Short mmCIF file of C-alpha atoms and ligand atoms in Angstrom, two decimals:
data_model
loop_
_atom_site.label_atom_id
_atom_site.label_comp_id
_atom_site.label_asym_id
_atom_site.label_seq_id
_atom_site.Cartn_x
_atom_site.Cartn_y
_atom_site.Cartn_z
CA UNK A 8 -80.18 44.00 27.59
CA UNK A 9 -78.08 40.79 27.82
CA UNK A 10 -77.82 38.01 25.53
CA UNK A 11 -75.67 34.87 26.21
CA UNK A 12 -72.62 34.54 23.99
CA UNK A 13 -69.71 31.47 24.08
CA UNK A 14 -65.97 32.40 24.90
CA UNK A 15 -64.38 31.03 22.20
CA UNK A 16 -60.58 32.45 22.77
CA UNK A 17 -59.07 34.14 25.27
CA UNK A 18 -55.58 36.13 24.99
CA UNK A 19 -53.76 38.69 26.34
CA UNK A 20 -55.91 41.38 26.41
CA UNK A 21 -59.61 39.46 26.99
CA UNK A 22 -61.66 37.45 25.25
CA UNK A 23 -63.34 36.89 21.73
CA UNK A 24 -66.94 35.66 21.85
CA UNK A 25 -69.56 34.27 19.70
CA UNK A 26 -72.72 35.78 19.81
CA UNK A 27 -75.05 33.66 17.38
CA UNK A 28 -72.26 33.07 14.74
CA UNK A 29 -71.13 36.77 15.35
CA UNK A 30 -67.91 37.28 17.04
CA UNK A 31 -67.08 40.13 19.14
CA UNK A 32 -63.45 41.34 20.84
CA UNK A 33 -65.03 41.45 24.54
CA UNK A 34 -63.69 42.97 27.84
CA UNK A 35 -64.49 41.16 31.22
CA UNK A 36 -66.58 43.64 33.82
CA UNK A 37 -65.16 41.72 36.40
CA UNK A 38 -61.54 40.07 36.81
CA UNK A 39 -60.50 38.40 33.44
CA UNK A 40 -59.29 35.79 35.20
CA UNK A 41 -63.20 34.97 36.10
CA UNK A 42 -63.35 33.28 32.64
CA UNK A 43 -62.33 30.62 30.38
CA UNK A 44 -63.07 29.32 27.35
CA UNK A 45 -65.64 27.63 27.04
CA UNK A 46 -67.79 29.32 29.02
CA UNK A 47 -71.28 30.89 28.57
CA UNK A 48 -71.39 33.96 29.31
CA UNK A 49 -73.92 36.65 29.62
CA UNK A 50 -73.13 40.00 27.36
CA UNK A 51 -74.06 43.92 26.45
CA UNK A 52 -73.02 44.14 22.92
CA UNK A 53 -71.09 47.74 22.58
CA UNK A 54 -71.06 47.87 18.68
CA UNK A 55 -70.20 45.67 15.79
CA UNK A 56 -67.18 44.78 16.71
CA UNK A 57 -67.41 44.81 20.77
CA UNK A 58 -69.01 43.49 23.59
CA UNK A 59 -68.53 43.89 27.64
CA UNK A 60 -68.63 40.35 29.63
CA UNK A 61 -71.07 40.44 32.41
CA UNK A 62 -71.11 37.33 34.13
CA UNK A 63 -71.30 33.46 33.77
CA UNK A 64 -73.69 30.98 33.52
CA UNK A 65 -73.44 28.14 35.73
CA UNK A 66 -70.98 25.82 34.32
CA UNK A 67 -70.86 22.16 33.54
CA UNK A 68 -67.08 21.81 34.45
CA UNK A 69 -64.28 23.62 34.80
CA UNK A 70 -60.96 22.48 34.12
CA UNK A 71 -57.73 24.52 36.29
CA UNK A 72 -54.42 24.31 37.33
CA UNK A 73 -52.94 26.25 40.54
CA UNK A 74 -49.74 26.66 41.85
CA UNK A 75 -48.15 28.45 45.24
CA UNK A 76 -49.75 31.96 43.46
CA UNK A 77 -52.12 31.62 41.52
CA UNK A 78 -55.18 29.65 39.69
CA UNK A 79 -55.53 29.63 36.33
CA UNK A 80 -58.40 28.41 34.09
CA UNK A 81 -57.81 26.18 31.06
CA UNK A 82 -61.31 25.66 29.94
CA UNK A 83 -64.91 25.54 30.71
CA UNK A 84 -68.26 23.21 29.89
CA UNK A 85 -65.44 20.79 28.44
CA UNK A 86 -66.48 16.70 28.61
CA UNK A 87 -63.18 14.86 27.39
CA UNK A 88 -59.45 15.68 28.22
CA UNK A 89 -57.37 14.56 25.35
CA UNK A 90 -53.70 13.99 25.74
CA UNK A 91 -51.68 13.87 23.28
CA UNK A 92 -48.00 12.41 23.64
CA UNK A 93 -45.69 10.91 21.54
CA UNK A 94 -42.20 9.23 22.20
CA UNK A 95 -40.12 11.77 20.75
CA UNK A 96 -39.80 14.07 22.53
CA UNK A 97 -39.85 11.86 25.88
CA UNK A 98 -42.88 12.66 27.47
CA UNK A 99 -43.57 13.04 31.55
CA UNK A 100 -45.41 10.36 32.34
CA UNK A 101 -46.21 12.45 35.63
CA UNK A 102 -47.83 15.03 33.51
CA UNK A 103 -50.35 12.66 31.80
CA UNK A 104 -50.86 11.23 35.29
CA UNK A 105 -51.39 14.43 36.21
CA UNK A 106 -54.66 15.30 33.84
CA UNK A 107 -55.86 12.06 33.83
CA UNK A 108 -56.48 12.92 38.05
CA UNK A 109 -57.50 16.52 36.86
CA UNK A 110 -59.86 14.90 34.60
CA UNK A 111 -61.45 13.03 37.36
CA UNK A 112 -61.76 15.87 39.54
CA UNK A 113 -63.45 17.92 37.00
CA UNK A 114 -65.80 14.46 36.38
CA UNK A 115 -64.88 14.56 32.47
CA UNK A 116 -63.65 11.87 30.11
CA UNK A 117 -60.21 11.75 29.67
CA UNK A 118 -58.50 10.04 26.19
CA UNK A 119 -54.64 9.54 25.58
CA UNK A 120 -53.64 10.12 22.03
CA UNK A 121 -50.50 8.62 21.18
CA UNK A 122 -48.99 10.33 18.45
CA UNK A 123 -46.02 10.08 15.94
CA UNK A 124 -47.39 6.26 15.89
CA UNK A 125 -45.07 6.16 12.31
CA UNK A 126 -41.77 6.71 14.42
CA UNK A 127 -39.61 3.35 15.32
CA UNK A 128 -39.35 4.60 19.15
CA UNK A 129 -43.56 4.59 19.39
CA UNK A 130 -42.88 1.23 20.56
CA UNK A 131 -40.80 2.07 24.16
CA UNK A 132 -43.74 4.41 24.60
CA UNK A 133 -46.51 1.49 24.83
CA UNK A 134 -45.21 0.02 27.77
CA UNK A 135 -45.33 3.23 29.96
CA UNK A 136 -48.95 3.97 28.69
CA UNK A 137 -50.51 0.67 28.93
CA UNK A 138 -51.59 0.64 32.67
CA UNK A 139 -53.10 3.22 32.18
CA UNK A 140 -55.25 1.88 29.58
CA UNK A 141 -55.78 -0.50 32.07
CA UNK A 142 -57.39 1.51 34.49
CA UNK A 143 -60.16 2.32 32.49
CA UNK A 144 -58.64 5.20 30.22
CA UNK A 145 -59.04 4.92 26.29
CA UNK A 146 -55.74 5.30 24.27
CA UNK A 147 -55.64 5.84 20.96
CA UNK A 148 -52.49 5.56 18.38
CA UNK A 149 -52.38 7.81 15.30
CA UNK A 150 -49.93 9.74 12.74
CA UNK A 151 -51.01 13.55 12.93
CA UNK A 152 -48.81 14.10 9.56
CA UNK A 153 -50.58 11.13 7.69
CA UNK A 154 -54.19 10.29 9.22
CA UNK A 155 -56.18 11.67 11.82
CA UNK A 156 -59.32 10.16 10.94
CA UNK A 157 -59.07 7.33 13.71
CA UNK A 158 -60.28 10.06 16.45
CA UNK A 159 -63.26 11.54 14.69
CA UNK A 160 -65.72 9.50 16.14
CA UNK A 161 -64.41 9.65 19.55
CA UNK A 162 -64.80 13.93 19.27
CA UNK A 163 -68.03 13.74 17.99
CA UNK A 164 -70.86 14.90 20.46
CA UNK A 165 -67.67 16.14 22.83
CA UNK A 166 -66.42 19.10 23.59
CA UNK A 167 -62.28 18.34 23.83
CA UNK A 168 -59.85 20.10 25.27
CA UNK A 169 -56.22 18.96 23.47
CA UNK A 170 -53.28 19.28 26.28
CA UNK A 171 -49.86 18.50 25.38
CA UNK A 172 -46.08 19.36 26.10
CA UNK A 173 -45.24 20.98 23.41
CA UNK A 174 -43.36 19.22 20.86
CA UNK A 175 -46.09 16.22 20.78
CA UNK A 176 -47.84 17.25 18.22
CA UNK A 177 -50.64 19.11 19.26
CA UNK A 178 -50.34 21.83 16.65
CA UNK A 179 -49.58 19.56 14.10
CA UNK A 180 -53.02 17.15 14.87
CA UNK A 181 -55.27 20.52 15.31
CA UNK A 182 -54.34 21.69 11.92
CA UNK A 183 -55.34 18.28 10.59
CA UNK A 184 -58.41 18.36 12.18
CA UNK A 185 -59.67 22.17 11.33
CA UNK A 186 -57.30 22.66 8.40
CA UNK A 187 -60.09 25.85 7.47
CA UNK A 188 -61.30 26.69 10.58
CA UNK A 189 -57.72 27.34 12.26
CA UNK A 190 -56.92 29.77 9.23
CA UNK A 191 -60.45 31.26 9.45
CA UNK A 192 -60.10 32.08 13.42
CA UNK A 193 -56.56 33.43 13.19
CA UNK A 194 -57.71 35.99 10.46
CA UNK A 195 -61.46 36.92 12.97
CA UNK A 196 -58.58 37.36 15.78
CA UNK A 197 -56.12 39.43 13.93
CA UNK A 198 -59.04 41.14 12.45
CA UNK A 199 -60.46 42.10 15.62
CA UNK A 200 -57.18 42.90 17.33
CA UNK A 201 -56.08 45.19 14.73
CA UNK A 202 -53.11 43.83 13.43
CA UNK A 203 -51.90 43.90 17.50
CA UNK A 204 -49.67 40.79 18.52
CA UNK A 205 -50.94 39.06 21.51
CA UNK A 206 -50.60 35.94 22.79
CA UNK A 207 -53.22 33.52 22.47
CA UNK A 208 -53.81 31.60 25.24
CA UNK A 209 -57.02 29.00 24.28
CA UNK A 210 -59.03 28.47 21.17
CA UNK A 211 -62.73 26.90 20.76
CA UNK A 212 -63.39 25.33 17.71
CA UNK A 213 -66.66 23.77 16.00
CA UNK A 214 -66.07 20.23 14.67
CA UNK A 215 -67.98 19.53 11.02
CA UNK A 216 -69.29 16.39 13.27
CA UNK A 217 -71.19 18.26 16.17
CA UNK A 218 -67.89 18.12 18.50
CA UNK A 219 -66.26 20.99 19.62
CA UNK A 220 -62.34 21.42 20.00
CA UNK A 221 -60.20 23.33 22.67
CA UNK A 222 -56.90 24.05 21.34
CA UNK A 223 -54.79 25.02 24.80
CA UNK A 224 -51.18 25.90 24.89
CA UNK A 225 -48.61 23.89 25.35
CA UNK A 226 -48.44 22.43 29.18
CA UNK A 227 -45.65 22.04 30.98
CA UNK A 228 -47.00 21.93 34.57
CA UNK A 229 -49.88 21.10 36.05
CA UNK A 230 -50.23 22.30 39.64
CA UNK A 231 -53.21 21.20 41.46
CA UNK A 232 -53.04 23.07 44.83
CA UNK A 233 -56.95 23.37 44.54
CA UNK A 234 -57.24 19.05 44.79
CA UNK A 235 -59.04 18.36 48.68
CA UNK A 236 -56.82 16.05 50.06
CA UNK A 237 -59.81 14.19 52.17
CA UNK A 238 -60.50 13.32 48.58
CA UNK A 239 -57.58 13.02 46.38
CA UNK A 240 -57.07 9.23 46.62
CA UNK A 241 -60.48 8.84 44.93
CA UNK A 242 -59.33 10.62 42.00
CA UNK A 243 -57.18 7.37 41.49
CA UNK A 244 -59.69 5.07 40.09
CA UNK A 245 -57.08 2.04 41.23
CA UNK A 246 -57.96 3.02 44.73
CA UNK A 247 -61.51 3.05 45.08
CA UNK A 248 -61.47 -0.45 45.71
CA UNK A 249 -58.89 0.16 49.11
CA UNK A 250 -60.44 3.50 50.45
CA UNK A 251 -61.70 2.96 53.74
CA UNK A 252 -59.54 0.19 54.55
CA UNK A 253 -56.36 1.84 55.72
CA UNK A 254 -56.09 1.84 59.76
CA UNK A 255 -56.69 5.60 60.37
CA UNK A 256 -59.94 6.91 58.25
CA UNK A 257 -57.80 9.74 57.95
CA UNK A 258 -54.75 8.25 56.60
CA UNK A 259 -52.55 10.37 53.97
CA UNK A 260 -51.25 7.20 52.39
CA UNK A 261 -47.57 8.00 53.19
CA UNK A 262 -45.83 6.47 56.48
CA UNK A 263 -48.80 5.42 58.43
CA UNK A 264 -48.68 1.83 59.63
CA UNK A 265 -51.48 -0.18 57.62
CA UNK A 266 -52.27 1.74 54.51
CA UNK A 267 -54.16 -0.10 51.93
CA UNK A 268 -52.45 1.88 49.40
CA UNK A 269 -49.09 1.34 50.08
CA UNK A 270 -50.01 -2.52 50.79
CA UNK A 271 -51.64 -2.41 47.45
CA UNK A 272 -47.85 -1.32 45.62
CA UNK A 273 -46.18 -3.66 47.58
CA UNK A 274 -48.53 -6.69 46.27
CA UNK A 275 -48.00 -5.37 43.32
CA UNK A 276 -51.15 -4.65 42.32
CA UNK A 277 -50.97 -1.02 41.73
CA UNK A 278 -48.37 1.59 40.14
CA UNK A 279 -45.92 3.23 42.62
CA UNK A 280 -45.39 6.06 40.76
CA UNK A 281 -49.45 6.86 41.32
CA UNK A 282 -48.94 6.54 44.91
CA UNK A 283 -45.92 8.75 44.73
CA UNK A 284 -48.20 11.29 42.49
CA UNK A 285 -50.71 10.83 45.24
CA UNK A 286 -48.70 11.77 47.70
CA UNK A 287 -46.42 14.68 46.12
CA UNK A 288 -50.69 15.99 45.52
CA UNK A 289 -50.87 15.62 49.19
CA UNK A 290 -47.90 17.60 50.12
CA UNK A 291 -47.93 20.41 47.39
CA UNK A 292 -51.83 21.61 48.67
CA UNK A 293 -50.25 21.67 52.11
CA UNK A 294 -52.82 21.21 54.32
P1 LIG B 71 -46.69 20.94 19.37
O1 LIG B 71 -45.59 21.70 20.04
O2 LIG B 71 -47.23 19.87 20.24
O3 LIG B 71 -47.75 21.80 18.79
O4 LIG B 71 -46.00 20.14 18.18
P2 LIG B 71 -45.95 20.41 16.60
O5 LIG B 71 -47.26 20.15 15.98
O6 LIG B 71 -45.29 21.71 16.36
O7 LIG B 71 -44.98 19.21 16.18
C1 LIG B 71 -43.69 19.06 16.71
C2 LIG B 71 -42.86 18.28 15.70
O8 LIG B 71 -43.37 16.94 15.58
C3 LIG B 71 -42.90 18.87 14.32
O9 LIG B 71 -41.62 18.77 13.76
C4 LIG B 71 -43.90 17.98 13.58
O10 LIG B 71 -43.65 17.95 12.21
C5 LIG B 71 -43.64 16.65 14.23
N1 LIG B 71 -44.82 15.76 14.16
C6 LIG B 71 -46.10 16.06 14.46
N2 LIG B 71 -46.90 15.00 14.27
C7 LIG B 71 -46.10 14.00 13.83
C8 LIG B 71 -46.33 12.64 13.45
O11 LIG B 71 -47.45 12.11 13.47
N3 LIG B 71 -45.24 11.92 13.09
C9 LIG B 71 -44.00 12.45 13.04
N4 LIG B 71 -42.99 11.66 12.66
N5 LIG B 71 -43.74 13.72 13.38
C10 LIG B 71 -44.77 14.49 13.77
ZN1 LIG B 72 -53.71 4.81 53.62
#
């Protein structure tokens, strides 16, 4: 008999899920890469310490990034994208840009957390982020090494997936946040991998406030060869407001005469570097 059981880390070797507070090393029946953390998943507990993954329950989202070779899942049932950046090291704006049109495709909140907000060069970094807060997407400025406490009520009732390039922070804020928990998980997965080393690739973590936490590794790119370019511009909340006014219905946004987008940058009134995103989309799905 089944029961349904949460993927709450996935590594090298498969996946460790929680079975009504019970965790379990478990094997996927099917392709590993079927699953992500996050997900509900449907299980045949072996023994006490392991359980075979049978299949998925529909999901609420699904969060992935795809290059020329492959697709690979970052999370599942997630409903906020947090970014966290910080000045030092620069950060790619691209990147950000990047989730914030992942976020939209996967129809989940996105939040930018600014962090090292006690460092001098902070400053130079508010200027790149602000249009962005402009278009609609929450940013919020905090010290990881001295307070955290400014996001808890924007995890609550969430589950939040915490992308970064790695040297923002990330590690530093997730400890704050689950000083207990982090040590507590590390020990289950060491436990239940027998002392083996093996990369792990996502954590799920329950928040004392009801939220939930998805610690993901570092990210450094962000293909999204998966994006349907009939519907990438729309992904760009700036261009709503244009779509269907270009001459062709099925304009790309790139040389054709007339494009509301392009007329948009060159009034000003949007970012070129989205329409350059928009169109570097375009041309890495290819089709
Ligand atoms: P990760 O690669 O994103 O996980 O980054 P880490 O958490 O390892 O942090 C990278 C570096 O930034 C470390 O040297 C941290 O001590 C430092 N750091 C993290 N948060 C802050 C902060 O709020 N302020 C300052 N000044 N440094 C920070
Ligand atoms: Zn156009």
């Amino acid at each position: 008999m089944t029961e349904v059981a949460r993927i709450i880390q996935s590594h090298g070797k498969g996946f460790v899920v929680d079975l009504a507070g019970r965790r379990y090393r478990a094997t996927a029946r099917r392709k590993k890469t079927d699953y992500a953390v996050g997900d509900r998943v449907e299980v045949n507990v072996l023994n006490e310490e392991q359980a075979v993954i049978e299949q998925v329950l529909p999901r609420s989202s699904l969060l992935y990034r795809s290059d020329a070779f492959k697709e690979k899942l970052i999370a599942a049932n997630v409903t906020q994208i947090a970014i966290v950046l910080a000045a030092v090291p620069s950060f790619y704006e691209e990147l950000l840009s990047r989730c914030l049109v992942a976020a939209e495709d996967a129809d989940i909140r996105a939040l930018i957390v600014l962090n090292k907000a006690d460092l001098p060069e902070t400053a130079a970094a508010r200027p790149i982020i602000a249009p962005y807060c402009t278009l609609g997407y929450p940013m919020i400025e905090l010290s990881a090494k001295t307070d955290v406490a400014p996001l808890w009520p924007l995890l609550a009732g969430q589950t939040t997936v915490f992308v970064g390039q790695s040297g923002m922070g990330k590690s530093t804020l997730v400890n704050a946040l689950l000083p207990e928990a982090r040590a507590r998980t590390r020990e289950i997965s060491e436990a239940l991998d027998s002392g083996k080393h093996t990369t792990t690739h996502a954590t799920l973590y329950s928040l004392p406030n009801g939220g939930e936490l998805i610690d993901s590794p570092g990210l450094q790119e962000f293909g999204m060869r998966h994006l349907r370019v009939d519907r990438m511009a729309a992904l760009f909340p700036e261009y709503r407001q244009y779509l269907g006014q270009c001459r062709f219905h099925n304009c790309r946004h790139d040389r054709e005469p007339d494009c509301a987008l392009t007329a948009s940058v060159a009034r000003g009134e949007t970012l070129p570097q989205r329409l350059q995103l928009l169109r570097k989309l375009t041309s890495e799905c290819g089709k």
